[in-house]
C-alpha cells in the first residue's frame, strides 16, 4: 500500500491560541447580534468552540480537512469561517487558515480528498485524482477538479467530475481512501489529457517509484488488452522519461516534441570552470549541428520560494546561488535559455525563445506528429 508522504502541519499554540480567541470573540459577538446568545449558555458555547478546535487539530494530524460531526459543530464552523479563522475549500469541509496556507496545492487536494471520503465513503477517486493518492505528481491546474466514481452523480459539478462504476473498474484502498488501481488510473488519465499534461504525468509516474517492479509500458500494455482501440497512453509512454525532475520540465519537453524542435538531453552534468571539484546539473542541453551547446533551465516558483525544494535557507539566497551558477556556466560561452510558465501559456514566446537560440526545428515533422496525435483515440 502506497502513502503520499504528506506531513501533518505542526500546531503553533501561541499564534493559533490568540487567533482562536479572537475568532471566538468575533463569533460570539455575531451570535449576540443575531439574538442567538440568549438560547446558548456561554459555557456551552465556549465548550463547542473548544471541541471544534480539538477537531480541527485532529484533522490536521490526519492530513485531512475537518468534517463537523454535529449541527453545533457545523454552526460553530460557519461562524469561524465568517471571522476568517477558518477556510472552507469544499462544501462541508473546513481547515484553519493559518495551517491551510502552509500546504502546497497537492497537499491541500489530498486534505480535501480525505475530507470528501469522510462525507461520502462510497465515492471512489479515479484518474489523476487517484494518482495523487499514489504519490505521483499532478499538474496543479488539473487538481481544480476532483475525479470520482459514484452511483449518483453529485450536483456540485464545479468541483467534481463524476462517472458511474464500470465493470472493468478495479478499486483498491490507498491511505484509507478508495481509488482505482495504479494501472487503470494511469490509463484513464493518459487517455483523456492533452499531450503535454499526459507526458508530465507519465514522467512523474516513473520518477515516483510507485510502479514497483512493473514498468509504465508493461502496465499500459496490460490495460490495452481490455481497450484495444485506445492508442494514446502507449504513445505517450514511448516518450516518457523519469529523468525529468518537475512537471514544468516535462511540459517544456512535450512542446519540443509536438512543435518539431530538437529534443534535449536531460539533467546533464557540467563541471564548474573555476573549480574542477564542483559540478552543476542543467535541466536541458542541446547539442547543435554546428557543435554549439545550448543550456535550458525551467524556473518554477518553487525553485526559489518552496522551502521543501530549495537547498538554501531563504528565497534570496536561492536566487543569488542561481545567479552565481549561471555566471559559471556562461564562462564556457554557452547560452542559457530560461523557461517559465509564461512560455508554457504563450506558445509564441516559446517559439521566439527557441528560434532566437538557434534550436533546430522540423516543421514538417511537427505537422505529421500533430496529425497522428489528433487521429488517435
Short mmCIF file of C-alpha atoms in Angstrom, two decimals:
data_model
loop_
_atom_site.label_atom_id
_atom_site.label_comp_id
_atom_site.label_asym_id
_atom_site.label_seq_id
_atom_site.Cartn_x
_atom_site.Cartn_y
_atom_site.Cartn_z
CA UNK A 1 0.00 0.00 0.00
CA UNK A 2 1.41 3.36 -1.02
CA UNK A 3 1.33 6.53 1.05
CA UNK A 4 1.63 10.04 -0.22
CA UNK A 5 4.22 11.14 2.32
CA UNK A 6 2.39 14.29 3.37
CA UNK A 7 3.40 15.52 6.79
CA UNK A 8 0.71 16.86 9.07
CA UNK A 9 1.13 20.58 9.77
CA UNK A 10 2.63 21.36 13.15
CA UNK A 11 0.39 23.16 15.60
CA UNK A 12 1.63 26.58 16.70
CA UNK A 13 -0.02 27.01 20.10
CA UNK A 14 0.88 30.64 20.72
CA UNK A 15 -0.22 32.18 17.46
CA UNK A 16 -3.19 29.90 16.94
CA UNK A 17 -4.45 30.35 20.51
CA UNK A 18 -4.53 34.10 20.02
CA UNK A 19 -6.23 33.78 16.62
CA UNK A 20 -8.72 31.29 18.02
CA UNK A 21 -9.58 33.58 20.94
CA UNK A 22 -10.17 36.45 18.52
CA UNK A 23 -12.29 34.17 16.32
CA UNK A 24 -14.36 33.02 19.31
CA UNK A 25 -14.97 36.59 20.44
CA UNK A 26 -15.95 37.63 16.94
CA UNK A 27 -18.23 34.61 16.56
CA UNK A 28 -19.82 35.24 19.96
CA UNK A 29 -20.41 38.88 19.04
CA UNK A 30 -22.10 37.76 15.79
CA UNK A 31 -24.29 35.31 17.69
CA UNK A 32 -25.29 38.01 20.18
CA UNK A 33 -26.02 40.45 17.39
CA UNK A 34 -28.31 37.89 15.80
CA UNK A 35 -30.10 37.27 19.08
CA UNK A 36 -28.82 33.70 19.32
CA UNK A 37 -26.77 34.09 22.50
CA UNK A 38 -29.89 34.04 24.69
CA UNK A 39 -30.53 30.46 23.57
CA UNK A 40 -26.94 29.23 24.05
CA UNK A 41 -25.38 29.43 27.54
CA UNK A 42 -21.91 30.94 27.39
CA UNK A 43 -20.28 27.87 28.98
CA UNK A 44 -21.91 25.57 26.41
CA UNK A 45 -20.98 27.92 23.59
CA UNK A 46 -17.31 28.00 24.60
CA UNK A 47 -17.28 24.22 25.03
CA UNK A 48 -18.49 23.84 21.44
CA UNK A 49 -15.70 26.19 20.29
CA UNK A 50 -13.17 24.20 22.30
CA UNK A 51 -14.38 20.89 20.85
CA UNK A 52 -14.25 22.38 17.35
CA UNK A 53 -10.65 23.47 17.85
CA UNK A 54 -9.70 19.99 19.02
CA UNK A 55 -11.40 18.52 15.96
CA UNK A 56 -9.54 20.89 13.63
CA UNK A 57 -6.18 19.96 15.16
CA UNK A 58 -7.00 16.24 14.95
CA UNK A 59 -7.93 16.63 11.27
CA UNK A 60 -4.59 18.34 10.58
CA UNK A 61 -2.76 15.45 12.20
CA UNK A 62 -4.66 13.09 9.89
CA UNK A 63 -3.76 15.31 6.90
CA UNK A 64 -7.45 15.89 6.29
CA UNK A 65 -9.97 18.69 6.27
CA UNK A 66 -12.30 18.87 9.26
CA UNK A 67 -15.80 17.44 8.89
CA UNK A 68 -18.30 18.68 11.53
CA UNK A 69 -19.86 15.74 13.37
CA UNK A 70 -22.81 17.63 14.87
CA UNK A 71 -25.07 20.52 13.99
CA UNK A 72 -23.45 22.53 16.77
CA UNK A 73 -20.01 21.90 15.23
CA UNK A 74 -21.29 22.91 11.81
CA UNK A 75 -22.80 26.17 13.13
CA UNK A 76 -19.61 26.97 15.04
CA UNK A 77 -17.52 26.29 11.92
CA UNK A 78 -19.69 28.64 9.88
CA UNK A 79 -19.26 31.39 12.48
CA UNK A 80 -15.47 30.90 12.50
CA UNK A 81 -15.48 30.85 8.69
CA UNK A 82 -17.18 34.24 8.75
CA UNK A 83 -14.49 35.55 11.09
CA UNK A 84 -11.86 34.23 8.61
CA UNK A 85 -10.24 31.97 11.20
CA UNK A 86 -11.29 29.02 9.01
CA UNK A 87 -11.35 28.35 5.29
CA UNK A 88 -13.79 26.03 3.50
CA UNK A 89 -12.12 24.62 0.36
CA UNK A 90 -15.05 22.30 -0.37
CA UNK A 91 -18.67 22.28 0.74
CA UNK A 92 -18.86 20.85 4.27
CA UNK A 93 -15.08 20.82 4.80
CA UNK A 94 -13.05 23.22 6.93
CA UNK A 95 -9.46 23.96 7.92
CA UNK A 96 -7.65 26.55 9.98
CA UNK A 97 -6.49 29.30 7.66
CA UNK A 98 -3.07 29.56 9.33
CA UNK A 99 -2.36 25.87 8.66
CA UNK A 100 -4.02 25.72 5.25
CA UNK A 101 -1.81 28.38 3.67
CA UNK A 102 1.30 26.42 4.70
CA UNK A 103 0.29 23.48 2.47
CA UNK A 104 1.19 23.26 -1.20
CA UNK A 105 -1.54 22.61 -3.77
CA UNK A 106 -1.10 18.83 -3.81
CA UNK A 107 -1.25 18.62 -0.02
CA UNK A 108 -4.39 20.75 0.00
CA UNK A 109 -6.00 18.50 -2.61
CA UNK A 110 -5.17 15.38 -0.58
CA UNK A 111 -6.66 17.03 2.53
CA UNK A 112 -9.84 17.71 0.56
CA UNK A 113 -9.96 14.15 -0.77
CA UNK A 114 -9.69 12.69 2.74
CA UNK A 115 -12.45 15.02 3.89
CA UNK A 116 -14.64 14.00 0.95
CA UNK A 117 -14.01 10.38 1.85
CA UNK A 118 -15.47 11.05 5.31
CA UNK A 119 -18.52 12.75 3.81
CA UNK A 120 -19.02 10.19 1.04
CA UNK A 121 -17.29 6.87 1.87
CA UNK A 122 -18.77 5.16 -1.22
CA UNK A 123 -17.15 7.57 -3.67
CA UNK A 124 -14.07 6.24 -5.48
CA UNK A 125 -11.26 8.50 -6.67
CA UNK A 126 -10.12 7.89 -10.24
CA UNK A 127 -7.73 9.04 -12.97
CA UNK A 128 -5.26 11.73 -11.91
CA UNK A 129 -7.03 12.29 -8.58
CA UNK A 130 -6.28 8.65 -7.76
CA UNK A 131 -2.69 9.10 -8.99
CA UNK A 132 -2.21 11.86 -6.43
CA UNK A 133 -3.04 9.32 -3.72
CA UNK A 134 -0.48 7.01 -5.36
CA UNK A 135 2.20 9.68 -4.67
CA UNK A 136 2.50 10.77 -8.31
CA UNK A 137 2.96 14.48 -9.08
CA UNK A 138 -0.02 16.01 -10.85
CA UNK A 139 -0.05 19.45 -12.53
CA UNK A 140 -1.73 21.91 -10.21
CA UNK A 141 -4.17 23.07 -12.89
CA UNK A 142 -5.60 19.53 -13.08
CA UNK A 143 -6.28 19.46 -9.35
CA UNK A 144 -9.07 22.03 -9.61
CA UNK A 145 -11.46 19.15 -10.32
CA UNK A 146 -11.71 16.05 -8.14
CA UNK A 147 -12.41 13.00 -10.33
CA UNK A 148 -14.65 10.36 -8.78
CA UNK A 149 -16.82 7.31 -9.43
CA UNK A 150 -20.24 7.45 -7.77
CA UNK A 151 -23.58 5.66 -8.05
CA UNK A 152 -25.36 9.00 -8.10
CA UNK A 153 -23.81 11.91 -9.99
CA UNK A 154 -23.41 14.79 -7.49
CA UNK A 155 -24.79 18.23 -8.23
CA UNK A 156 -21.54 20.04 -7.40
CA UNK A 157 -20.17 19.98 -10.95
CA UNK A 158 -17.81 22.94 -10.45
CA UNK A 159 -15.52 20.99 -8.13
CA UNK A 160 -16.21 17.39 -9.14
CA UNK A 161 -16.15 15.30 -12.31
CA UNK A 162 -18.06 12.06 -11.80
CA UNK A 163 -18.94 8.95 -13.73
CA UNK A 164 -20.67 5.74 -12.74
CA UNK A 165 -18.95 2.48 -11.83
CA UNK A 166 -17.97 0.27 -14.78
CA UNK A 167 -17.44 -3.48 -14.81
CA UNK A 168 -13.73 -3.02 -15.62
CA UNK A 169 -13.07 -0.69 -12.66
CA UNK A 170 -10.59 -2.13 -10.17
CA UNK A 171 -10.76 -0.48 -6.75
CA UNK A 172 -8.10 -0.64 -4.03
CA UNK A 173 -7.51 1.25 -0.80
CA UNK A 174 -4.60 3.69 -0.56
CA UNK A 175 -4.07 5.60 2.68
CA UNK A 176 -7.61 4.74 3.73
CA UNK A 177 -9.17 6.08 0.52
CA UNK A 178 -10.86 4.01 -2.21
CA UNK A 179 -9.10 4.62 -5.54
CA UNK A 180 -8.76 2.89 -8.89
CA UNK A 181 -5.59 0.85 -9.09
CA UNK A 182 -2.46 2.45 -10.47
CA UNK A 183 -2.62 0.85 -13.93
CA UNK A 184 -6.22 1.87 -14.54
CA UNK A 185 -5.63 5.34 -13.09
CA UNK A 186 -2.69 5.93 -15.43
CA UNK A 187 -4.58 4.60 -18.42
CA UNK A 188 -7.61 6.81 -17.82
CA UNK A 189 -5.50 9.89 -17.16
CA UNK A 190 -3.20 9.48 -20.18
CA UNK A 191 -6.21 8.75 -22.41
CA UNK A 192 -8.05 11.94 -21.52
CA UNK A 193 -5.35 14.62 -21.26
CA UNK A 194 -3.57 16.83 -23.79
CA UNK A 195 -0.10 15.53 -24.66
CA UNK A 196 1.88 17.98 -22.51
CA UNK A 197 -0.04 17.05 -19.34
CA UNK A 198 -0.11 13.35 -20.18
CA UNK A 199 3.67 13.31 -20.67
CA UNK A 200 4.17 15.18 -17.39
CA UNK A 201 2.17 12.53 -15.54
CA UNK A 202 3.93 9.65 -17.33
CA UNK A 203 7.32 11.13 -16.38
CA UNK A 204 6.15 11.64 -12.80
CA UNK A 205 4.90 8.04 -12.56
CA UNK A 206 8.36 6.71 -13.45
CA UNK A 207 10.06 9.23 -11.17
CA UNK A 208 7.84 8.43 -8.18
CA UNK A 209 8.81 4.80 -7.74
CA UNK A 210 5.11 3.94 -7.36
CA UNK A 211 5.27 1.44 -10.22
CA UNK A 212 7.08 -1.18 -8.12
CA UNK A 213 8.61 -3.85 -10.40
CA UNK A 214 6.35 -3.11 -13.35
CA UNK A 215 7.34 -0.62 -15.97
CA UNK A 216 4.99 2.04 -17.24
CA UNK A 217 4.79 0.35 -20.63
CA UNK A 218 4.01 -3.06 -19.12
CA UNK A 219 1.19 -1.62 -17.06
CA UNK A 220 -0.32 0.16 -20.05
CA UNK A 221 0.02 -2.86 -22.32
CA UNK A 222 -1.97 -4.83 -19.77
CA UNK A 223 -4.67 -2.13 -19.78
CA UNK A 224 -4.78 -2.08 -23.58
CA UNK A 225 -5.84 -5.72 -23.66
CA UNK A 226 -9.17 -4.52 -22.26
CA UNK A 227 -9.37 -1.45 -24.50
CA UNK A 228 -7.53 -2.40 -27.72
CA UNK A 229 -8.69 0.60 -29.75
CA UNK A 230 -7.14 3.19 -27.45
CA UNK A 231 -3.68 4.28 -28.61
CA UNK A 232 -2.72 7.45 -26.77
CA UNK A 233 -1.49 6.02 -23.43
CA UNK A 234 1.18 3.80 -25.01
CA UNK A 235 2.10 6.56 -27.45
CA UNK A 236 2.70 8.92 -24.51
CA UNK A 237 4.68 6.24 -22.68
CA UNK A 238 7.05 5.94 -25.64
CA UNK A 239 8.29 9.48 -24.86
CA UNK A 240 8.27 9.20 -21.05
CA UNK A 241 11.48 9.67 -19.08
CA UNK A 242 11.91 9.65 -15.32
CA UNK A 243 14.94 11.96 -15.57
CA UNK A 244 12.63 14.97 -15.83
CA UNK A 245 12.57 16.41 -12.32
CA UNK A 246 9.45 18.56 -12.46
CA UNK A 247 6.10 18.96 -14.18
CA UNK A 248 7.41 22.12 -15.87
CA UNK A 249 10.42 20.34 -17.36
CA UNK A 250 8.17 17.63 -18.77
CA UNK A 251 5.83 20.17 -20.32
CA UNK A 252 8.72 22.04 -21.98
CA UNK A 253 9.93 18.76 -23.47
CA UNK A 254 6.39 17.99 -24.66
CA UNK A 255 6.33 21.32 -26.51
CA UNK A 256 9.66 20.46 -28.16
CA UNK A 257 8.21 17.12 -29.33
CA UNK A 258 4.90 18.46 -30.63
CA UNK A 259 6.42 21.55 -32.25
CA UNK A 260 9.21 19.71 -34.04
CA UNK A 261 12.17 21.12 -32.11
CA UNK A 262 15.24 19.03 -31.33
CA UNK A 263 14.65 17.07 -28.12
CA UNK A 264 17.21 17.99 -25.45
CA UNK A 265 19.26 15.76 -23.20
CA UNK A 266 18.00 15.86 -19.61
CA UNK A 267 19.85 16.54 -16.35
CA UNK A 268 23.33 16.81 -17.83
CA UNK A 269 26.32 17.34 -15.51
CA UNK A 270 28.75 20.17 -16.33
CA UNK A 271 31.98 20.89 -14.45
CA UNK A 272 32.44 24.32 -12.84
CA UNK A 273 35.19 26.03 -14.89
CA UNK A 274 36.54 27.72 -11.75
CA UNK A 275 36.56 24.61 -9.59
CA UNK A 276 37.01 21.13 -11.17
CA UNK A 277 35.73 19.54 -7.94
CA UNK A 278 32.33 21.16 -8.35
CA UNK A 279 29.70 20.18 -10.90
CA UNK A 280 26.33 21.58 -11.93
CA UNK A 281 23.34 19.78 -13.38
CA UNK A 282 21.32 21.55 -16.03
CA UNK A 283 17.72 20.71 -16.89
CA UNK A 284 18.23 20.61 -20.66
CA UNK A 285 21.18 20.51 -23.01
CA UNK A 286 21.01 20.83 -26.79
CA UNK A 287 23.97 19.86 -28.94
CA UNK A 288 23.51 21.79 -32.19
CA UNK A 289 24.67 20.52 -35.62
CA UNK A 290 27.40 23.19 -35.77
CA UNK A 291 28.89 21.95 -32.49
CA UNK A 292 27.49 24.70 -30.26
CA UNK A 293 25.80 23.87 -26.97
CA UNK A 294 22.67 25.48 -25.53
CA UNK A 295 21.55 25.05 -21.92
CA UNK A 296 17.91 25.21 -20.88
CA UNK A 297 16.55 25.73 -17.36
CA UNK A 298 12.96 25.68 -16.17
CA UNK A 299 12.27 28.22 -13.43
CA UNK A 300 9.19 27.30 -11.48
CA UNK A 301 8.31 29.42 -8.44
CA UNK A 302 9.06 26.52 -6.11
CA UNK A 303 12.71 26.64 -7.14
CA UNK A 304 13.11 29.82 -5.11
CA UNK A 305 10.12 30.05 -2.78
CA UNK A 306 9.24 26.48 -1.76
CA UNK A 307 11.35 25.53 1.30
CA UNK A 308 10.79 21.82 0.53
CA UNK A 309 12.55 22.23 -2.84
CA UNK A 310 15.23 24.85 -2.44
CA UNK A 311 18.52 23.92 -0.78
CA UNK A 312 19.08 27.33 0.84
CA UNK A 313 17.52 28.95 3.88
CA UNK A 314 15.86 31.84 2.06
CA UNK A 315 14.50 32.65 -1.39
CA UNK A 316 17.05 35.47 -1.71
CA UNK A 317 19.92 33.03 -1.10
CA UNK A 318 18.44 30.67 -3.68
CA UNK A 319 18.32 33.42 -6.30
CA UNK A 320 21.87 34.55 -5.53
CA UNK A 321 23.16 30.99 -5.79
CA UNK A 322 21.36 30.53 -9.10
CA UNK A 323 22.93 33.72 -10.48
CA UNK A 324 26.37 32.51 -9.42
CA UNK A 325 25.73 29.13 -11.00
CA UNK A 326 24.69 30.70 -14.30
CA UNK A 327 27.72 33.02 -14.31
CA UNK A 328 29.98 29.96 -14.03
CA UNK A 329 28.24 28.19 -16.89
CA UNK A 330 28.45 31.19 -19.20
CA UNK A 331 32.24 31.23 -18.81
CA UNK A 332 32.15 28.36 -21.29
CA UNK A 333 30.33 30.65 -23.71
CA UNK A 334 27.19 28.51 -23.54
CA UNK A 335 23.93 30.47 -23.72
CA UNK A 336 21.31 29.67 -21.08
CA UNK A 337 17.62 29.66 -22.01
CA UNK A 338 15.30 30.24 -19.05
CA UNK A 339 11.79 28.89 -19.37
CA UNK A 340 8.93 29.88 -17.09
CA UNK A 341 5.20 29.22 -17.03
CA UNK A 342 4.81 32.14 -19.45
CA UNK A 343 6.42 30.07 -22.20
CA UNK A 344 4.00 27.23 -21.44
CA UNK A 345 0.98 29.51 -21.55
CA UNK A 346 2.09 31.60 -24.57
CA UNK A 347 3.37 29.37 -27.40
CA UNK A 348 4.58 32.39 -29.39
CA UNK A 349 7.02 33.24 -26.62
CA UNK A 350 8.27 29.65 -26.57
CA UNK A 351 8.85 29.72 -30.34
CA UNK A 352 10.61 33.08 -30.21
CA UNK A 353 12.97 31.89 -27.48
CA UNK A 354 13.81 28.61 -29.20
CA UNK A 355 14.27 30.24 -32.61
CA UNK A 356 16.46 33.00 -31.19
CA UNK A 357 18.74 30.36 -29.65
CA UNK A 358 19.00 28.51 -32.96
CA UNK A 359 17.38 25.28 -31.76
CA UNK A 360 16.73 23.19 -34.91
CA UNK A 361 13.09 22.77 -35.88
CA UNK A 362 11.41 20.45 -38.36
CA UNK A 363 8.01 22.00 -39.15
CA UNK A 364 7.06 19.16 -41.48
CA UNK A 365 7.72 16.58 -38.78
CA UNK A 366 5.67 18.64 -36.32
CA UNK A 367 2.72 18.70 -38.72
CA UNK A 368 2.93 14.92 -39.16
CA UNK A 369 3.21 14.35 -35.42
CA UNK A 370 0.16 16.50 -34.63
CA UNK A 371 -1.92 14.81 -37.31
CA UNK A 372 -1.02 11.42 -35.82
CA UNK A 373 -1.92 12.56 -32.29
CA UNK A 374 -5.25 14.03 -33.42
CA UNK A 375 -6.19 10.79 -35.16
CA UNK A 376 -5.62 8.70 -32.05
CA UNK A 377 -8.41 7.73 -29.66
#
